[in-house]
């Protein structure tokens, strides 16, 4: 499958989210009031940017199909990360609106680990386009 604009958007947003996620998590609010560990403006700015990148990643994934792997209408198992991401973002903001900071924190950490790290691992499998690029063309291992 040749690279498409959807793949370029998806990859750019995913890599941005992968890089920005630790900033949002590191600068998170929730420390005791008055401690030097709080960075609420950085947390909020990085968090909203990360959410935007995750939404772009999830929506762009809907336009990427792979008919070479087992699929349903071109959607493979990795596409299950789309509802996982959208549902996780919804729940994270729901926790926040209800004042459940710990629930929000847990949800966002789970999304970062699952939707960024987990999906990234599956994306680098040798049977996938990006995996072939990294392992085959760049590293010459395939």
PDB file of C-alpha atoms in Angstrom:
ATOM      1  CA  UNK A   1       0.000   0.000   0.000  1.00  0.00           C
ATOM      2  CA  UNK A   2       1.547   3.331  -1.007  1.00  0.00           C
ATOM      3  CA  UNK A   3       1.646   6.122   1.574  1.00  0.00           C
ATOM      4  CA  UNK A   4      -1.488   8.270   1.493  1.00  0.00           C
ATOM      5  CA  UNK A   5      -2.371  11.634   3.049  1.00  0.00           C
ATOM      6  CA  UNK A   6      -4.345   9.750   5.721  1.00  0.00           C
ATOM      7  CA  UNK A   7      -1.235   7.750   6.646  1.00  0.00           C
ATOM      8  CA  UNK A   8       0.875  10.936   6.767  1.00  0.00           C
ATOM      9  CA  UNK A   9      -1.658  12.670   9.020  1.00  0.00           C
ATOM     10  CA  UNK A  10      -2.030   9.568  11.181  1.00  0.00           C
ATOM     11  CA  UNK A  11       1.713   9.047  11.599  1.00  0.00           C
ATOM     12  CA  UNK A  12       2.396  12.726  12.301  1.00  0.00           C
ATOM     13  CA  UNK A  13      -0.351  12.961  14.907  1.00  0.00           C
ATOM     14  CA  UNK A  14       0.642   9.653  16.527  1.00  0.00           C
ATOM     15  CA  UNK A  15       4.315  10.599  16.796  1.00  0.00           C
ATOM     16  CA  UNK A  16       3.355  14.007  18.200  1.00  0.00           C
ATOM     17  CA  UNK A  17       1.116  12.369  20.798  1.00  0.00           C
ATOM     18  CA  UNK A  18       3.838   9.865  21.665  1.00  0.00           C
ATOM     19  CA  UNK A  19       6.302  12.692  22.302  1.00  0.00           C
ATOM     20  CA  UNK A  20       3.891  15.067  24.063  1.00  0.00           C
ATOM     21  CA  UNK A  21       2.219  12.517  26.357  1.00  0.00           C
ATOM     22  CA  UNK A  22       5.050  12.340  28.900  1.00  0.00           C
ATOM     23  CA  UNK A  23       5.094  16.152  29.149  1.00  0.00           C
ATOM     24  CA  UNK A  24       1.391  16.246  30.007  1.00  0.00           C
ATOM     25  CA  UNK A  25       1.777  13.400  32.489  1.00  0.00           C
ATOM     26  CA  UNK A  26       4.900  14.881  34.096  1.00  0.00           C
ATOM     27  CA  UNK A  27       3.384  18.328  34.494  1.00  0.00           C
ATOM     28  CA  UNK A  28       0.120  16.927  35.824  1.00  0.00           C
ATOM     29  CA  UNK A  29      -1.772  18.680  38.505  1.00  0.00           C
ATOM     30  CA  UNK A  30      -2.814  16.858  41.618  1.00  0.00           C
ATOM     31  CA  UNK A  31       0.128  17.464  43.918  1.00  0.00           C
ATOM     32  CA  UNK A  32      -0.646  18.937  47.296  1.00  0.00           C
ATOM     33  CA  UNK A  33      -1.493  22.622  47.084  1.00  0.00           C
ATOM     34  CA  UNK A  34       1.514  24.889  47.352  1.00  0.00           C
ATOM     35  CA  UNK A  35       4.154  22.332  46.386  1.00  0.00           C
ATOM     36  CA  UNK A  36       6.704  23.132  43.726  1.00  0.00           C
ATOM     37  CA  UNK A  37       5.682  20.114  41.628  1.00  0.00           C
ATOM     38  CA  UNK A  38       2.603  21.787  40.172  1.00  0.00           C
ATOM     39  CA  UNK A  39       2.719  23.007  36.604  1.00  0.00           C
ATOM     40  CA  UNK A  40      -0.994  23.483  35.897  1.00  0.00           C
ATOM     41  CA  UNK A  41      -0.626  25.689  32.796  1.00  0.00           C
ATOM     42  CA  UNK A  42       1.887  23.349  31.175  1.00  0.00           C
ATOM     43  CA  UNK A  43      -0.242  20.342  32.103  1.00  0.00           C
ATOM     44  CA  UNK A  44      -3.382  21.875  30.638  1.00  0.00           C
ATOM     45  CA  UNK A  45      -1.700  23.118  27.429  1.00  0.00           C
ATOM     46  CA  UNK A  46       0.152  19.848  26.820  1.00  0.00           C
ATOM     47  CA  UNK A  47      -2.957  17.878  27.770  1.00  0.00           C
ATOM     48  CA  UNK A  48      -5.253  19.653  25.323  1.00  0.00           C
ATOM     49  CA  UNK A  49      -2.636  19.385  22.579  1.00  0.00           C
ATOM     50  CA  UNK A  50      -2.222  15.666  23.341  1.00  0.00           C
ATOM     51  CA  UNK A  51      -5.994  15.112  23.243  1.00  0.00           C
ATOM     52  CA  UNK A  52      -6.181  16.914  19.898  1.00  0.00           C
ATOM     53  CA  UNK A  53      -3.380  14.755  18.505  1.00  0.00           C
ATOM     54  CA  UNK A  54      -5.057  11.598  19.810  1.00  0.00           C
ATOM     55  CA  UNK A  55      -8.358  12.605  18.181  1.00  0.00           C
ATOM     56  CA  UNK A  56      -6.534  13.242  14.893  1.00  0.00           C
ATOM     57  CA  UNK A  57      -4.800   9.878  15.206  1.00  0.00           C
ATOM     58  CA  UNK A  58      -8.039   8.001  15.904  1.00  0.00           C
ATOM     59  CA  UNK A  59     -10.088   9.711  13.186  1.00  0.00           C
ATOM     60  CA  UNK A  60      -7.360   9.403  10.550  1.00  0.00           C
ATOM     61  CA  UNK A  61      -7.085   5.671  11.345  1.00  0.00           C
ATOM     62  CA  UNK A  62     -10.627   5.251  10.023  1.00  0.00           C
ATOM     63  CA  UNK A  63      -9.345   6.228   6.559  1.00  0.00           C
ATOM     64  CA  UNK A  64      -6.498   3.711   6.588  1.00  0.00           C
ATOM     65  CA  UNK A  65      -7.475   0.232   5.503  1.00  0.00           C
ATOM     66  CA  UNK A  66      -5.459  -2.921   4.986  1.00  0.00           C
ATOM     67  CA  UNK A  67      -6.930  -5.681   2.831  1.00  0.00           C
ATOM     68  CA  UNK A  68      -3.779  -7.829   3.062  1.00  0.00           C
ATOM     69  CA  UNK A  69      -4.252  -8.785   6.710  1.00  0.00           C
ATOM     70  CA  UNK A  70      -7.343 -10.498   8.139  1.00  0.00           C
ATOM     71  CA  UNK A  71      -9.954  -7.747   8.081  1.00  0.00           C
ATOM     72  CA  UNK A  72     -13.567  -6.707   7.973  1.00  0.00           C
ATOM     73  CA  UNK A  73     -14.101  -4.125   5.199  1.00  0.00           C
ATOM     74  CA  UNK A  74     -10.394  -3.301   5.388  1.00  0.00           C
ATOM     75  CA  UNK A  75     -10.404  -2.746   9.146  1.00  0.00           C
ATOM     76  CA  UNK A  76      -7.952  -4.941  11.042  1.00  0.00           C
ATOM     77  CA  UNK A  77      -7.594  -5.690  14.742  1.00  0.00           C
ATOM     78  CA  UNK A  78      -5.452  -2.600  15.293  1.00  0.00           C
ATOM     79  CA  UNK A  79      -8.511  -0.501  14.450  1.00  0.00           C
ATOM     80  CA  UNK A  80      -9.953  -1.556  17.822  1.00  0.00           C
ATOM     81  CA  UNK A  81      -7.726   1.171  19.246  1.00  0.00           C
ATOM     82  CA  UNK A  82     -10.085   3.754  17.666  1.00  0.00           C
ATOM     83  CA  UNK A  83     -13.069   3.103  19.975  1.00  0.00           C
ATOM     84  CA  UNK A  84     -10.639   2.462  22.843  1.00  0.00           C
ATOM     85  CA  UNK A  85      -9.133   5.925  22.315  1.00  0.00           C
ATOM     86  CA  UNK A  86     -12.404   7.774  21.790  1.00  0.00           C
ATOM     87  CA  UNK A  87     -14.063   6.048  24.737  1.00  0.00           C
ATOM     88  CA  UNK A  88     -11.034   6.607  26.948  1.00  0.00           C
ATOM     89  CA  UNK A  89     -10.927  10.316  26.148  1.00  0.00           C
ATOM     90  CA  UNK A  90     -14.633  10.619  26.886  1.00  0.00           C
ATOM     91  CA  UNK A  91     -14.232   8.869  30.242  1.00  0.00           C
ATOM     92  CA  UNK A  92     -11.161  10.924  31.159  1.00  0.00           C
ATOM     93  CA  UNK A  93     -13.032  14.191  30.662  1.00  0.00           C
ATOM     94  CA  UNK A  94     -16.075  12.789  32.415  1.00  0.00           C
ATOM     95  CA  UNK A  95     -13.901  12.010  35.447  1.00  0.00           C
ATOM     96  CA  UNK A  96     -12.463  15.502  35.298  1.00  0.00           C
ATOM     97  CA  UNK A  97     -15.869  17.167  35.132  1.00  0.00           C
ATOM     98  CA  UNK A  98     -17.005  15.149  38.140  1.00  0.00           C
ATOM     99  CA  UNK A  99     -13.921  16.128  40.125  1.00  0.00           C
ATOM    100  CA  UNK A 100     -12.459  12.619  40.075  1.00  0.00           C
ATOM    101  CA  UNK A 101      -8.835  13.601  39.497  1.00  0.00           C
ATOM    102  CA  UNK A 102      -7.493  10.129  40.267  1.00  0.00           C
ATOM    103  CA  UNK A 103      -9.872   8.577  37.729  1.00  0.00           C
ATOM    104  CA  UNK A 104      -8.828  11.179  35.157  1.00  0.00           C
ATOM    105  CA  UNK A 105      -5.149  10.514  35.841  1.00  0.00           C
ATOM    106  CA  UNK A 106      -5.569   6.735  35.628  1.00  0.00           C
ATOM    107  CA  UNK A 107      -7.570   7.001  32.421  1.00  0.00           C
ATOM    108  CA  UNK A 108      -5.052   9.277  30.714  1.00  0.00           C
ATOM    109  CA  UNK A 109      -2.118   7.127  31.783  1.00  0.00           C
ATOM    110  CA  UNK A 110      -3.940   4.039  30.503  1.00  0.00           C
ATOM    111  CA  UNK A 111      -4.621   5.773  27.202  1.00  0.00           C
ATOM    112  CA  UNK A 112      -1.003   6.779  26.816  1.00  0.00           C
ATOM    113  CA  UNK A 113       0.261   3.288  27.587  1.00  0.00           C
ATOM    114  CA  UNK A 114      -2.431   1.512  25.583  1.00  0.00           C
ATOM    115  CA  UNK A 115      -3.197   3.772  22.643  1.00  0.00           C
ATOM    116  CA  UNK A 116       0.283   5.277  22.138  1.00  0.00           C
ATOM    117  CA  UNK A 117       2.750   2.646  23.328  1.00  0.00           C
ATOM    118  CA  UNK A 118       0.573  -0.431  22.739  1.00  0.00           C
ATOM    119  CA  UNK A 119      -0.635   0.610  19.301  1.00  0.00           C
ATOM    120  CA  UNK A 120       2.909   1.636  18.414  1.00  0.00           C
ATOM    121  CA  UNK A 121       4.191  -1.846  19.203  1.00  0.00           C
ATOM    122  CA  UNK A 122       1.517  -3.423  16.979  1.00  0.00           C
ATOM    123  CA  UNK A 123       2.286  -0.908  14.230  1.00  0.00           C
ATOM    124  CA  UNK A 124       5.924  -2.006  14.158  1.00  0.00           C
ATOM    125  CA  UNK A 125       5.107  -5.669  13.500  1.00  0.00           C
ATOM    126  CA  UNK A 126       6.936  -6.837  10.352  1.00  0.00           C
ATOM    127  CA  UNK A 127       3.620  -7.557   8.586  1.00  0.00           C
ATOM    128  CA  UNK A 128       2.533  -3.895   8.790  1.00  0.00           C
ATOM    129  CA  UNK A 129       3.573  -1.018   6.511  1.00  0.00           C
ATOM    130  CA  UNK A 130       5.518   0.944   9.123  1.00  0.00           C
ATOM    131  CA  UNK A 131       7.120  -2.241  10.440  1.00  0.00           C
ATOM    132  CA  UNK A 132       8.337  -3.094   6.934  1.00  0.00           C
ATOM    133  CA  UNK A 133       9.720   0.415   6.565  1.00  0.00           C
ATOM    134  CA  UNK A 134      11.554   0.401   9.912  1.00  0.00           C
ATOM    135  CA  UNK A 135      12.756  -3.211  10.039  1.00  0.00           C
ATOM    136  CA  UNK A 136      13.270  -3.748   6.311  1.00  0.00           C
ATOM    137  CA  UNK A 137      14.224  -0.530   4.564  1.00  0.00           C
ATOM    138  CA  UNK A 138      15.781   1.474   7.406  1.00  0.00           C
ATOM    139  CA  UNK A 139      17.472  -1.275   9.432  1.00  0.00           C
ATOM    140  CA  UNK A 140      17.829  -3.911   6.689  1.00  0.00           C
ATOM    141  CA  UNK A 141      16.762  -6.731   9.019  1.00  0.00           C
ATOM    142  CA  UNK A 142      14.003  -8.180   6.829  1.00  0.00           C
TER     143      UNK A 142
END
